[in-house]
């Protein structure tokens, strides 16, 4: 019975992500395209920074060189008590710009969420854009994001995240593949009904009025009195949706990020993502059911698979079914490899990876589900950010 139930959930997730979402994208193109719309509100870009070093200068320059009216765009870099030379490199980028750049220095490490909130209080811009400090924006990224805000019912708009170091090693290749499917397939159902439930912190924009409305919630985020720092992208997006606003994702707003390139960083990232999904679902039970039924179905099925799939893997291994399970994964990944090849065959070689790199996923993904999901369940009270090897000081 368990095998049949979990198998049905896996099938449902697969159907929603790769077929139903794609069908909606083809039949409801207006829900997915923002081209042709022109909207130019005042914008403040906020870059929270911690021990980013030289690369933050490139981030600053990619923002100040945006194809957007100079008088309507400014930038605030928030240094969260870095212990390296990040501030020096942020100042270097600022000096090369003729546009207004403000650099704030936190006296102690307060975390990304509070750093952004402090910067929000210092600006009167209509739209706040959050950009991670290792991200480089394409020149039209901010202009593309702003098109979504022409509709007053839209509260948040996210861009598309692509991988800068895709060909570095097997870990970055695997993540490049995951990022491709996340934006090309996984978000299609949510986009069709303007209910994106996680706008990536790499590049996302929100109305400042909404952030101020959520200020008390953002200021003191906790679960049963335990401060939580991970999963803040999901946390903020879900509360914007809860207020009744639409959230969109536009693939025309491209940005490039550096993904983990060591197994330790990759493992920490995957653990953090699973904690985030679990906690977000549990905290969203009171209101997520009000969304469109197809969005709720997809949202619930993904959570159910996250919990049920490790049980299925463990049971199949206990029954001596490792090789049939691995064969099943290989067949599924072969199908996904074909989809990836068809979707990226015209991309420059440096921006894509060979479909054969799907093969390691047949063994890596079951291991991640089997080990990290239980670990995530038992460490939901962790306050660690656990990304890029940075150690977060206590608040």
mmCIF file of C-alpha atoms in Angstrom:
data_model
loop_
_atom_site.group_PDB
_atom_site.id
_atom_site.type_symbol
_atom_site.label_atom_id
_atom_site.label_comp_id
_atom_site.label_asym_id
_atom_site.label_seq_id
_atom_site.Cartn_x
_atom_site.Cartn_y
_atom_site.Cartn_z
ATOM 1 C CA UNK A 1 0.000 0.000 0.000
ATOM 2 C CA UNK A 2 2.812 2.407 0.904
ATOM 3 C CA UNK A 3 4.623 1.674 -2.348
ATOM 4 C CA UNK A 4 1.473 2.338 -4.372
ATOM 5 C CA UNK A 5 0.720 5.561 -2.477
ATOM 6 C CA UNK A 6 4.213 7.010 -2.833
ATOM 7 C CA UNK A 7 4.405 5.872 -6.462
ATOM 8 C CA UNK A 8 1.139 7.707 -7.152
ATOM 9 C CA UNK A 9 2.471 10.872 -5.486
ATOM 10 C CA UNK A 10 5.693 10.680 -7.530
ATOM 11 C CA UNK A 11 3.627 10.228 -10.693
ATOM 12 C CA UNK A 12 1.444 13.198 -9.735
ATOM 13 C CA UNK A 13 4.469 15.458 -9.176
ATOM 14 C CA UNK A 14 5.992 14.277 -12.453
ATOM 15 C CA UNK A 15 2.721 14.881 -14.337
ATOM 16 C CA UNK A 16 2.255 18.359 -12.851
ATOM 17 C CA UNK A 17 5.824 19.515 -13.396
ATOM 18 C CA UNK A 18 6.615 18.180 -16.830
ATOM 19 C CA UNK A 19 3.271 17.863 -18.619
ATOM 20 C CA UNK A 20 0.459 19.897 -17.067
ATOM 21 C CA UNK A 21 2.691 22.911 -16.401
ATOM 22 C CA UNK A 22 4.061 22.792 -19.935
ATOM 23 C CA UNK A 23 0.526 22.451 -21.322
ATOM 24 C CA UNK A 24 -0.583 25.570 -19.430
ATOM 25 C CA UNK A 25 2.481 27.450 -20.645
ATOM 26 C CA UNK A 26 1.556 26.641 -24.248
ATOM 27 C CA UNK A 27 -2.170 27.343 -23.913
ATOM 28 C CA UNK A 28 -2.002 30.439 -21.668
ATOM 29 C CA UNK A 29 0.961 32.373 -23.099
ATOM 30 C CA UNK A 30 -0.270 35.748 -21.801
ATOM 31 C CA UNK A 31 0.158 34.497 -18.240
ATOM 32 C CA UNK A 32 3.850 33.915 -18.901
ATOM 33 C CA UNK A 33 4.888 36.925 -20.973
ATOM 34 C CA UNK A 34 5.429 40.507 -19.809
ATOM 35 C CA UNK A 35 7.089 41.798 -22.986
ATOM 36 C CA UNK A 36 5.765 45.014 -24.474
ATOM 37 C CA UNK A 37 4.842 46.506 -21.098
ATOM 38 C CA UNK A 38 6.697 49.644 -19.994
ATOM 39 C CA UNK A 39 6.726 50.702 -16.357
ATOM 40 C CA UNK A 40 9.483 52.750 -14.719
ATOM 41 C CA UNK A 41 8.907 53.363 -10.989
ATOM 42 C CA UNK A 42 11.602 54.506 -8.568
ATOM 43 C CA UNK A 43 13.703 51.490 -7.625
ATOM 44 C CA UNK A 44 16.156 50.783 -4.826
ATOM 45 C CA UNK A 45 18.336 47.715 -5.214
ATOM 46 C CA UNK A 46 19.540 46.193 -1.937
ATOM 47 C CA UNK A 47 22.569 43.889 -1.847
ATOM 48 C CA UNK A 48 23.095 42.120 1.504
ATOM 49 C CA UNK A 49 26.757 41.147 1.778
ATOM 50 C CA UNK A 50 28.842 38.951 4.047
ATOM 51 C CA UNK A 51 32.465 37.958 3.274
ATOM 52 C CA UNK A 52 31.922 38.129 -0.468
ATOM 53 C CA UNK A 53 35.317 39.604 -1.305
ATOM 54 C CA UNK A 54 36.234 40.867 -4.729
ATOM 55 C CA UNK A 55 33.201 39.450 -6.551
ATOM 56 C CA UNK A 56 30.841 42.001 -4.964
ATOM 57 C CA UNK A 57 32.453 44.706 -7.118
ATOM 58 C CA UNK A 58 31.203 42.906 -10.217
ATOM 59 C CA UNK A 59 27.741 42.662 -8.679
ATOM 60 C CA UNK A 60 27.682 46.419 -7.987
ATOM 61 C CA UNK A 61 28.774 47.266 -11.520
ATOM 62 C CA UNK A 62 26.130 45.003 -13.079
ATOM 63 C CA UNK A 63 23.478 46.913 -11.119
ATOM 64 C CA UNK A 64 24.610 50.466 -11.728
ATOM 65 C CA UNK A 65 25.031 49.732 -15.450
ATOM 66 C CA UNK A 66 21.413 48.673 -15.865
ATOM 67 C CA UNK A 67 19.367 49.868 -18.823
ATOM 68 C CA UNK A 68 17.147 51.962 -16.552
ATOM 69 C CA UNK A 69 16.710 55.711 -15.938
ATOM 70 C CA UNK A 70 19.604 56.928 -13.769
ATOM 71 C CA UNK A 71 17.433 59.226 -11.675
ATOM 72 C CA UNK A 72 15.062 56.362 -10.794
ATOM 73 C CA UNK A 73 17.600 53.778 -9.668
ATOM 74 C CA UNK A 74 19.846 53.676 -6.622
ATOM 75 C CA UNK A 75 21.728 50.971 -4.769
ATOM 76 C CA UNK A 76 22.267 50.141 -1.095
ATOM 77 C CA UNK A 77 24.945 47.606 -0.170
ATOM 78 C CA UNK A 78 24.466 46.252 3.370
ATOM 79 C CA UNK A 79 27.618 44.763 4.862
ATOM 80 C CA UNK A 80 26.690 42.309 7.606
ATOM 81 C CA UNK A 81 29.890 42.703 9.655
ATOM 82 C CA UNK A 82 32.170 41.030 7.104
ATOM 83 C CA UNK A 83 35.574 39.928 8.363
ATOM 84 C CA UNK A 84 37.290 40.178 4.977
ATOM 85 C CA UNK A 85 37.817 43.009 2.447
ATOM 86 C CA UNK A 86 34.270 42.951 1.059
ATOM 87 C CA UNK A 87 33.619 46.589 1.998
ATOM 88 C CA UNK A 88 36.736 47.699 0.137
ATOM 89 C CA UNK A 89 35.555 45.958 -3.043
ATOM 90 C CA UNK A 90 32.020 47.314 -2.670
ATOM 91 C CA UNK A 91 33.484 50.818 -2.377
ATOM 92 C CA UNK A 92 35.644 50.139 -5.438
ATOM 93 C CA UNK A 93 32.551 49.322 -7.466
ATOM 94 C CA UNK A 94 30.776 52.381 -6.117
ATOM 95 C CA UNK A 95 33.654 54.701 -7.080
ATOM 96 C CA UNK A 96 33.494 53.468 -10.663
ATOM 97 C CA UNK A 97 29.865 54.474 -10.852
ATOM 98 C CA UNK A 98 28.449 57.910 -11.468
ATOM 99 C CA UNK A 99 25.169 56.805 -9.891
ATOM 100 C CA UNK A 100 24.173 56.949 -6.240
ATOM 101 C CA UNK A 101 25.476 54.035 -4.174
ATOM 102 C CA UNK A 102 25.127 53.823 -0.386
ATOM 103 C CA UNK A 103 27.109 51.379 1.731
ATOM 104 C CA UNK A 104 25.757 50.490 5.166
ATOM 105 C CA UNK A 105 27.821 48.634 7.765
ATOM 106 C CA UNK A 106 26.096 46.588 10.445
ATOM 107 C CA UNK A 107 27.910 46.676 13.788
ATOM 108 C CA UNK A 108 27.162 42.990 14.306
ATOM 109 C CA UNK A 109 25.947 40.078 12.204
ATOM 110 C CA UNK A 110 22.139 40.317 12.051
ATOM 111 C CA UNK A 111 21.425 38.141 9.013
ATOM 112 C CA UNK A 112 20.124 38.762 5.510
ATOM 113 C CA UNK A 113 16.487 39.449 6.392
ATOM 114 C CA UNK A 114 17.136 42.156 8.992
ATOM 115 C CA UNK A 115 19.884 43.688 6.864
ATOM 116 C CA UNK A 116 17.470 44.137 3.976
ATOM 117 C CA UNK A 117 14.755 45.464 6.278
ATOM 118 C CA UNK A 118 17.101 48.114 7.690
ATOM 119 C CA UNK A 119 17.872 49.276 4.150
ATOM 120 C CA UNK A 120 14.169 49.346 3.227
ATOM 121 C CA UNK A 121 13.576 51.873 6.010
ATOM 122 C CA UNK A 122 16.175 54.206 4.480
ATOM 123 C CA UNK A 123 14.551 54.557 1.074
ATOM 124 C CA UNK A 124 11.263 55.877 -0.277
ATOM 125 C CA UNK A 125 11.403 54.011 -3.603
ATOM 126 C CA UNK A 126 8.222 52.312 -4.759
ATOM 127 C CA UNK A 127 9.956 49.020 -5.596
ATOM 128 C CA UNK A 128 12.667 47.171 -3.679
ATOM 129 C CA UNK A 129 14.889 44.769 -5.602
ATOM 130 C CA UNK A 130 16.942 42.234 -3.637
ATOM 131 C CA UNK A 131 20.125 40.908 -5.253
ATOM 132 C CA UNK A 132 22.522 38.408 -3.683
ATOM 133 C CA UNK A 133 26.116 39.579 -3.436
ATOM 134 C CA UNK A 134 27.508 36.876 -5.739
ATOM 135 C CA UNK A 135 25.026 37.595 -8.534
ATOM 136 C CA UNK A 136 25.606 39.426 -11.817
ATOM 137 C CA UNK A 137 22.590 40.954 -13.578
ATOM 138 C CA UNK A 138 22.093 41.166 -17.309
ATOM 139 C CA UNK A 139 21.666 44.797 -18.439
ATOM 140 C CA UNK A 140 17.881 44.618 -18.927
ATOM 141 C CA UNK A 141 17.097 42.592 -15.796
ATOM 142 C CA UNK A 142 15.576 45.367 -13.662
ATOM 143 C CA UNK A 143 13.584 46.836 -16.555
ATOM 144 C CA UNK A 144 12.149 43.361 -17.190
ATOM 145 C CA UNK A 145 11.203 42.923 -13.526
ATOM 146 C CA UNK A 146 9.376 46.253 -13.438
ATOM 147 C CA UNK A 147 6.962 45.247 -16.205
ATOM 148 C CA UNK A 148 5.148 43.012 -13.755
ATOM 149 C CA UNK A 149 4.408 45.912 -11.395
ATOM 150 C CA UNK A 150 2.338 47.710 -14.032
ATOM 151 C CA UNK A 151 -0.481 45.610 -12.556
ATOM 152 C CA UNK A 152 -1.283 47.013 -9.073
ATOM 153 C CA UNK A 153 -2.381 43.535 -7.963
ATOM 154 C CA UNK A 154 1.169 42.229 -8.363
ATOM 155 C CA UNK A 155 3.198 42.312 -5.156
ATOM 156 C CA UNK A 156 6.364 40.469 -6.172
ATOM 157 C CA UNK A 157 8.283 39.572 -9.323
ATOM 158 C CA UNK A 158 11.247 37.244 -9.626
ATOM 159 C CA UNK A 159 13.880 36.800 -12.297
ATOM 160 C CA UNK A 160 15.481 33.726 -13.797
ATOM 161 C CA UNK A 161 18.644 32.436 -12.136
ATOM 162 C CA UNK A 162 21.366 30.887 -14.284
ATOM 163 C CA UNK A 163 24.650 29.292 -13.256
ATOM 164 C CA UNK A 164 27.963 31.056 -13.910
ATOM 165 C CA UNK A 165 30.240 28.138 -13.000
ATOM 166 C CA UNK A 166 28.197 25.349 -14.622
ATOM 167 C CA UNK A 167 31.171 23.425 -16.066
ATOM 168 C CA UNK A 168 33.468 23.631 -13.025
ATOM 169 C CA UNK A 169 32.873 20.084 -11.716
ATOM 170 C CA UNK A 170 30.194 17.410 -11.347
ATOM 171 C CA UNK A 171 28.462 19.259 -8.501
ATOM 172 C CA UNK A 172 28.077 22.517 -10.429
ATOM 173 C CA UNK A 173 26.906 20.576 -13.484
ATOM 174 C CA UNK A 174 24.254 18.839 -11.409
ATOM 175 C CA UNK A 175 23.068 22.159 -9.957
ATOM 176 C CA UNK A 176 23.019 23.796 -13.394
ATOM 177 C CA UNK A 177 20.616 21.063 -14.483
ATOM 178 C CA UNK A 178 18.435 21.540 -11.394
ATOM 179 C CA UNK A 179 18.283 25.310 -11.934
ATOM 180 C CA UNK A 180 17.276 24.792 -15.566
ATOM 181 C CA UNK A 181 14.320 22.585 -14.684
ATOM 182 C CA UNK A 182 13.312 24.799 -11.757
ATOM 183 C CA UNK A 183 12.721 27.746 -14.075
ATOM 184 C CA UNK A 184 11.770 25.958 -17.268
ATOM 185 C CA UNK A 185 9.279 23.477 -15.771
ATOM 186 C CA UNK A 186 8.724 23.459 -12.003
ATOM 187 C CA UNK A 187 7.243 26.943 -11.698
ATOM 188 C CA UNK A 188 4.902 26.729 -14.693
ATOM 189 C CA UNK A 189 1.745 25.810 -12.770
ATOM 190 C CA UNK A 190 2.324 28.561 -10.210
ATOM 191 C CA UNK A 191 3.076 31.069 -12.971
ATOM 192 C CA UNK A 192 -0.077 30.132 -14.862
ATOM 193 C CA UNK A 193 -2.131 31.301 -11.878
ATOM 194 C CA UNK A 194 0.185 34.140 -10.798
ATOM 195 C CA UNK A 195 1.029 32.433 -7.513
ATOM 196 C CA UNK A 196 4.778 31.834 -7.495
ATOM 197 C CA UNK A 197 5.457 30.565 -3.965
ATOM 198 C CA UNK A 198 9.213 31.118 -3.873
ATOM 199 C CA UNK A 199 10.865 34.112 -5.517
ATOM 200 C CA UNK A 200 14.608 33.543 -5.361
ATOM 201 C CA UNK A 201 16.708 35.927 -3.284
ATOM 202 C CA UNK A 202 19.232 35.951 -6.116
ATOM 203 C CA UNK A 203 16.950 38.389 -7.935
ATOM 204 C CA UNK A 204 13.490 39.368 -6.727
ATOM 205 C CA UNK A 205 11.468 42.562 -6.416
ATOM 206 C CA UNK A 206 8.659 43.606 -4.059
ATOM 207 C CA UNK A 207 6.555 46.674 -3.462
ATOM 208 C CA UNK A 208 8.066 48.594 -0.568
ATOM 209 C CA UNK A 209 4.591 49.203 0.901
ATOM 210 C CA UNK A 210 4.140 45.439 1.274
ATOM 211 C CA UNK A 211 7.488 45.020 3.014
ATOM 212 C CA UNK A 212 6.542 47.765 5.474
ATOM 213 C CA UNK A 213 3.183 46.079 6.062
ATOM 214 C CA UNK A 214 5.022 42.840 6.853
ATOM 215 C CA UNK A 215 7.686 44.614 8.917
ATOM 216 C CA UNK A 216 6.653 43.228 12.351
ATOM 217 C CA UNK A 217 6.612 39.697 10.926
ATOM 218 C CA UNK A 218 9.972 40.112 9.214
ATOM 219 C CA UNK A 219 11.528 41.751 12.259
ATOM 220 C CA UNK A 220 10.794 38.863 14.588
ATOM 221 C CA UNK A 221 10.589 35.737 12.474
ATOM 222 C CA UNK A 222 10.445 32.662 14.695
ATOM 223 C CA UNK A 223 8.678 29.342 15.111
ATOM 224 C CA UNK A 224 7.555 28.590 18.665
ATOM 225 C CA UNK A 225 10.063 31.138 19.917
ATOM 226 C CA UNK A 226 13.009 29.733 17.920
ATOM 227 C CA UNK A 227 14.590 32.303 15.529
ATOM 228 C CA UNK A 228 14.724 30.981 11.956
ATOM 229 C CA UNK A 229 17.129 32.360 9.327
ATOM 230 C CA UNK A 230 16.919 29.804 6.506
ATOM 231 C CA UNK A 231 14.215 29.720 3.829
ATOM 232 C CA UNK A 232 13.609 33.458 3.932
ATOM 233 C CA UNK A 233 12.840 33.654 0.210
ATOM 234 C CA UNK A 234 9.943 31.219 0.634
ATOM 235 C CA UNK A 235 8.855 32.881 3.885
ATOM 236 C CA UNK A 236 8.577 36.352 2.363
ATOM 237 C CA UNK A 237 6.958 35.206 -0.891
ATOM 238 C CA UNK A 238 4.345 33.113 0.894
ATOM 239 C CA UNK A 239 3.316 36.052 3.085
ATOM 240 C CA UNK A 240 3.012 38.341 0.079
ATOM 241 C CA UNK A 241 0.686 35.762 -1.484
ATOM 242 C CA UNK A 242 -1.157 35.427 1.822
ATOM 243 C CA UNK A 243 -1.941 39.160 1.726
ATOM 244 C CA UNK A 244 -3.753 38.558 -1.569
ATOM 245 C CA UNK A 245 -1.131 39.858 -4.014
ATOM 246 C CA UNK A 246 -0.075 38.138 -7.209
ATOM 247 C CA UNK A 247 3.500 36.963 -7.626
ATOM 248 C CA UNK A 248 5.153 36.437 -10.998
ATOM 249 C CA UNK A 249 8.372 35.149 -12.504
ATOM 250 C CA UNK A 250 9.779 36.614 -15.698
ATOM 251 C CA UNK A 251 12.466 34.685 -17.615
ATOM 252 C CA UNK A 252 13.470 37.910 -19.389
ATOM 253 C CA UNK A 253 15.062 39.148 -16.136
ATOM 254 C CA UNK A 254 18.219 37.050 -16.196
ATOM 255 C CA UNK A 255 20.887 36.909 -13.541
ATOM 256 C CA UNK A 256 23.929 34.693 -13.034
ATOM 257 C CA UNK A 257 24.988 33.134 -9.751
ATOM 258 C CA UNK A 258 27.857 30.983 -8.503
ATOM 259 C CA UNK A 259 26.652 27.641 -7.123
ATOM 260 C CA UNK A 260 28.455 25.477 -4.528
ATOM 261 C CA UNK A 261 31.441 23.613 -5.955
ATOM 262 C CA UNK A 262 32.361 21.397 -2.993
ATOM 263 C CA UNK A 263 30.451 18.454 -1.600
ATOM 264 C CA UNK A 264 30.231 20.056 1.847
ATOM 265 C CA UNK A 265 28.662 23.229 0.478
ATOM 266 C CA UNK A 266 26.328 21.219 -1.766
ATOM 267 C CA UNK A 267 25.240 19.027 1.153
ATOM 268 C CA UNK A 268 24.538 22.078 3.340
ATOM 269 C CA UNK A 269 22.578 23.757 0.559
ATOM 270 C CA UNK A 270 20.384 20.711 -0.010
ATOM 271 C CA UNK A 271 19.761 20.353 3.722
ATOM 272 C CA UNK A 272 18.774 24.011 3.979
ATOM 273 C CA UNK A 273 16.415 23.693 0.994
ATOM 274 C CA UNK A 274 14.663 20.705 2.555
ATOM 275 C CA UNK A 275 14.241 22.429 5.893
ATOM 276 C CA UNK A 276 12.800 25.386 4.043
ATOM 277 C CA UNK A 277 10.258 23.301 2.096
ATOM 278 C CA UNK A 278 9.113 21.410 5.190
ATOM 279 C CA UNK A 279 8.805 24.467 7.414
ATOM 280 C CA UNK A 280 7.131 26.515 4.691
ATOM 281 C CA UNK A 281 4.492 23.849 4.144
ATOM 282 C CA UNK A 282 3.764 23.407 7.839
ATOM 283 C CA UNK A 283 3.466 27.159 8.397
ATOM 284 C CA UNK A 284 1.354 27.573 5.259
ATOM 285 C CA UNK A 285 -1.320 25.017 6.153
ATOM 286 C CA UNK A 286 -3.626 27.731 7.526
ATOM 287 C CA UNK A 287 -3.927 29.628 4.242
ATOM 288 C CA UNK A 288 -2.295 27.861 1.282
ATOM 289 C CA UNK A 289 -5.510 25.931 0.578
ATOM 290 C CA UNK A 290 -7.098 29.211 -0.583
ATOM 291 C CA UNK A 291 -4.943 29.224 -3.739
ATOM 292 C CA UNK A 292 -6.023 27.750 -7.071
ATOM 293 C CA UNK A 293 -6.670 23.984 -6.685
ATOM 294 C CA UNK A 294 -3.940 23.074 -9.187
ATOM 295 C CA UNK A 295 -1.402 25.178 -7.280
ATOM 296 C CA UNK A 296 -2.477 23.579 -3.988
ATOM 297 C CA UNK A 297 -2.247 20.109 -5.548
ATOM 298 C CA UNK A 298 1.268 20.738 -6.806
ATOM 299 C CA UNK A 299 2.344 22.369 -3.523
ATOM 300 C CA UNK A 300 1.000 19.479 -1.431
ATOM 301 C CA UNK A 301 2.284 16.713 -3.700
ATOM 302 C CA UNK A 302 5.856 18.047 -3.637
ATOM 303 C CA UNK A 303 5.805 18.086 0.169
ATOM 304 C CA UNK A 304 4.295 14.601 0.306
ATOM 305 C CA UNK A 305 6.978 13.274 -2.047
ATOM 306 C CA UNK A 306 9.714 14.866 0.058
ATOM 307 C CA UNK A 307 8.499 12.896 3.081
ATOM 308 C CA UNK A 308 7.300 9.722 1.387
ATOM 309 C CA UNK A 309 10.057 9.099 -1.114
ATOM 310 C CA UNK A 310 12.778 8.372 1.500
ATOM 311 C CA UNK A 311 10.470 5.773 3.050
ATOM 312 C CA UNK A 312 9.972 4.133 -0.341
ATOM 313 C CA UNK A 313 13.731 4.106 -1.000
ATOM 314 C CA UNK A 314 14.468 2.599 2.400
ATOM 315 C CA UNK A 315 11.823 -0.082 1.924
ATOM 316 C CA UNK A 316 13.029 -1.006 -1.551
ATOM 317 C CA UNK A 317 16.634 -1.245 -0.338
ATOM 318 C CA UNK A 318 15.536 -3.433 2.581
ATOM 319 C CA UNK A 319 13.773 -5.725 0.097
ATOM 320 C CA UNK A 320 16.904 -6.015 -2.044
ATOM 321 C CA UNK A 321 15.480 -3.853 -4.819
ATOM 322 C CA UNK A 322 18.409 -1.440 -5.177
ATOM 323 C CA UNK A 323 19.159 -2.184 -8.829
ATOM 324 C CA UNK A 324 15.513 -2.039 -10.011
ATOM 325 C CA UNK A 325 15.228 1.296 -8.189
ATOM 326 C CA UNK A 326 18.428 2.586 -9.799
ATOM 327 C CA UNK A 327 17.178 1.379 -13.208
ATOM 328 C CA UNK A 328 13.925 3.288 -12.691
ATOM 329 C CA UNK A 329 15.884 6.447 -11.882
ATOM 330 C CA UNK A 330 18.033 5.980 -14.978
ATOM 331 C CA UNK A 331 14.953 5.714 -17.211
ATOM 332 C CA UNK A 332 13.400 8.847 -15.712
ATOM 333 C CA UNK A 333 16.664 10.776 -15.979
ATOM 334 C CA UNK A 334 17.134 9.622 -19.564
ATOM 335 C CA UNK A 335 13.776 11.208 -20.361
ATOM 336 C CA UNK A 336 14.751 14.404 -18.543
ATOM 337 C CA UNK A 337 18.108 14.379 -20.329
ATOM 338 C CA UNK A 338 16.301 14.445 -23.658
ATOM 339 C CA UNK A 339 14.145 17.366 -22.469
ATOM 340 C CA UNK A 340 17.258 19.219 -21.331
ATOM 341 C CA UNK A 341 19.069 18.609 -24.618
ATOM 342 C CA UNK A 342 16.081 19.817 -26.649
ATOM 343 C CA UNK A 343 15.752 22.935 -24.505
ATOM 344 C CA UNK A 344 19.436 23.937 -24.408
ATOM 345 C CA UNK A 345 20.872 22.669 -27.707
ATOM 346 C CA UNK A 346 21.070 26.220 -29.087
ATOM 347 C CA UNK A 347 22.701 27.676 -25.969
ATOM 348 C CA UNK A 348 26.406 28.575 -26.005
ATOM 349 C CA UNK A 349 28.496 25.620 -24.858
ATOM 350 C CA UNK A 350 29.669 27.392 -21.684
ATOM 351 C CA UNK A 351 26.062 27.851 -20.541
ATOM 352 C CA UNK A 352 24.981 24.202 -20.755
ATOM 353 C CA UNK A 353 26.262 20.809 -19.708
ATOM 354 C CA UNK A 354 26.233 17.484 -21.519
ATOM 355 C CA UNK A 355 23.066 15.395 -20.898
ATOM 356 C CA UNK A 356 25.261 12.466 -19.785
ATOM 357 C CA UNK A 357 25.797 14.367 -16.523
ATOM 358 C CA UNK A 358 22.288 13.255 -15.617
ATOM 359 C CA UNK A 359 23.695 9.780 -14.901
ATOM 360 C CA UNK A 360 25.258 10.616 -11.483
ATOM 361 C CA UNK A 361 21.867 11.964 -10.410
ATOM 362 C CA UNK A 362 20.471 8.418 -10.488
ATOM 363 C CA UNK A 363 22.555 7.710 -7.386
ATOM 364 C CA UNK A 364 22.956 11.173 -5.846
ATOM 365 C CA UNK A 365 19.258 12.101 -5.677
ATOM 366 C CA UNK A 366 18.036 8.945 -3.886
ATOM 367 C CA UNK A 367 20.867 9.360 -1.379
ATOM 368 C CA UNK A 368 19.897 12.976 -0.746
ATOM 369 C CA UNK A 369 16.254 12.047 -0.211
ATOM 370 C CA UNK A 370 17.123 9.100 2.021
ATOM 371 C CA UNK A 371 19.575 10.945 4.289
ATOM 372 C CA UNK A 372 18.786 14.654 4.189
ATOM 373 C CA UNK A 373 15.003 14.588 4.521
ATOM 374 C CA UNK A 374 15.060 12.865 7.949
ATOM 375 C CA UNK A 375 17.979 15.083 8.990
ATOM 376 C CA UNK A 376 16.048 18.184 7.932
ATOM 377 C CA UNK A 377 13.020 17.068 9.949
ATOM 378 C CA UNK A 378 15.097 16.743 13.109
ATOM 379 C CA UNK A 379 16.959 20.043 12.659
ATOM 380 C CA UNK A 380 14.134 22.433 11.818
ATOM 381 C CA UNK A 381 15.115 24.537 14.836
ATOM 382 C CA UNK A 382 18.524 25.333 13.354
ATOM 383 C CA UNK A 383 19.211 29.050 13.010
ATOM 384 C CA UNK A 384 22.200 28.546 10.732
ATOM 385 C CA UNK A 385 22.149 30.010 7.227
ATOM 386 C CA UNK A 386 24.615 27.346 6.002
ATOM 387 C CA UNK A 387 25.545 28.629 2.584
ATOM 388 C CA UNK A 388 28.786 29.193 0.683
ATOM 389 C CA UNK A 389 30.740 28.084 3.708
ATOM 390 C CA UNK A 390 29.985 31.273 5.633
ATOM 391 C CA UNK A 391 29.739 31.041 9.372
ATOM 392 C CA UNK A 392 26.979 33.132 10.834
ATOM 393 C CA UNK A 393 27.702 34.838 14.079
ATOM 394 C CA UNK A 394 25.143 34.810 16.807
ATOM 395 C CA UNK A 395 22.840 37.786 16.891
#
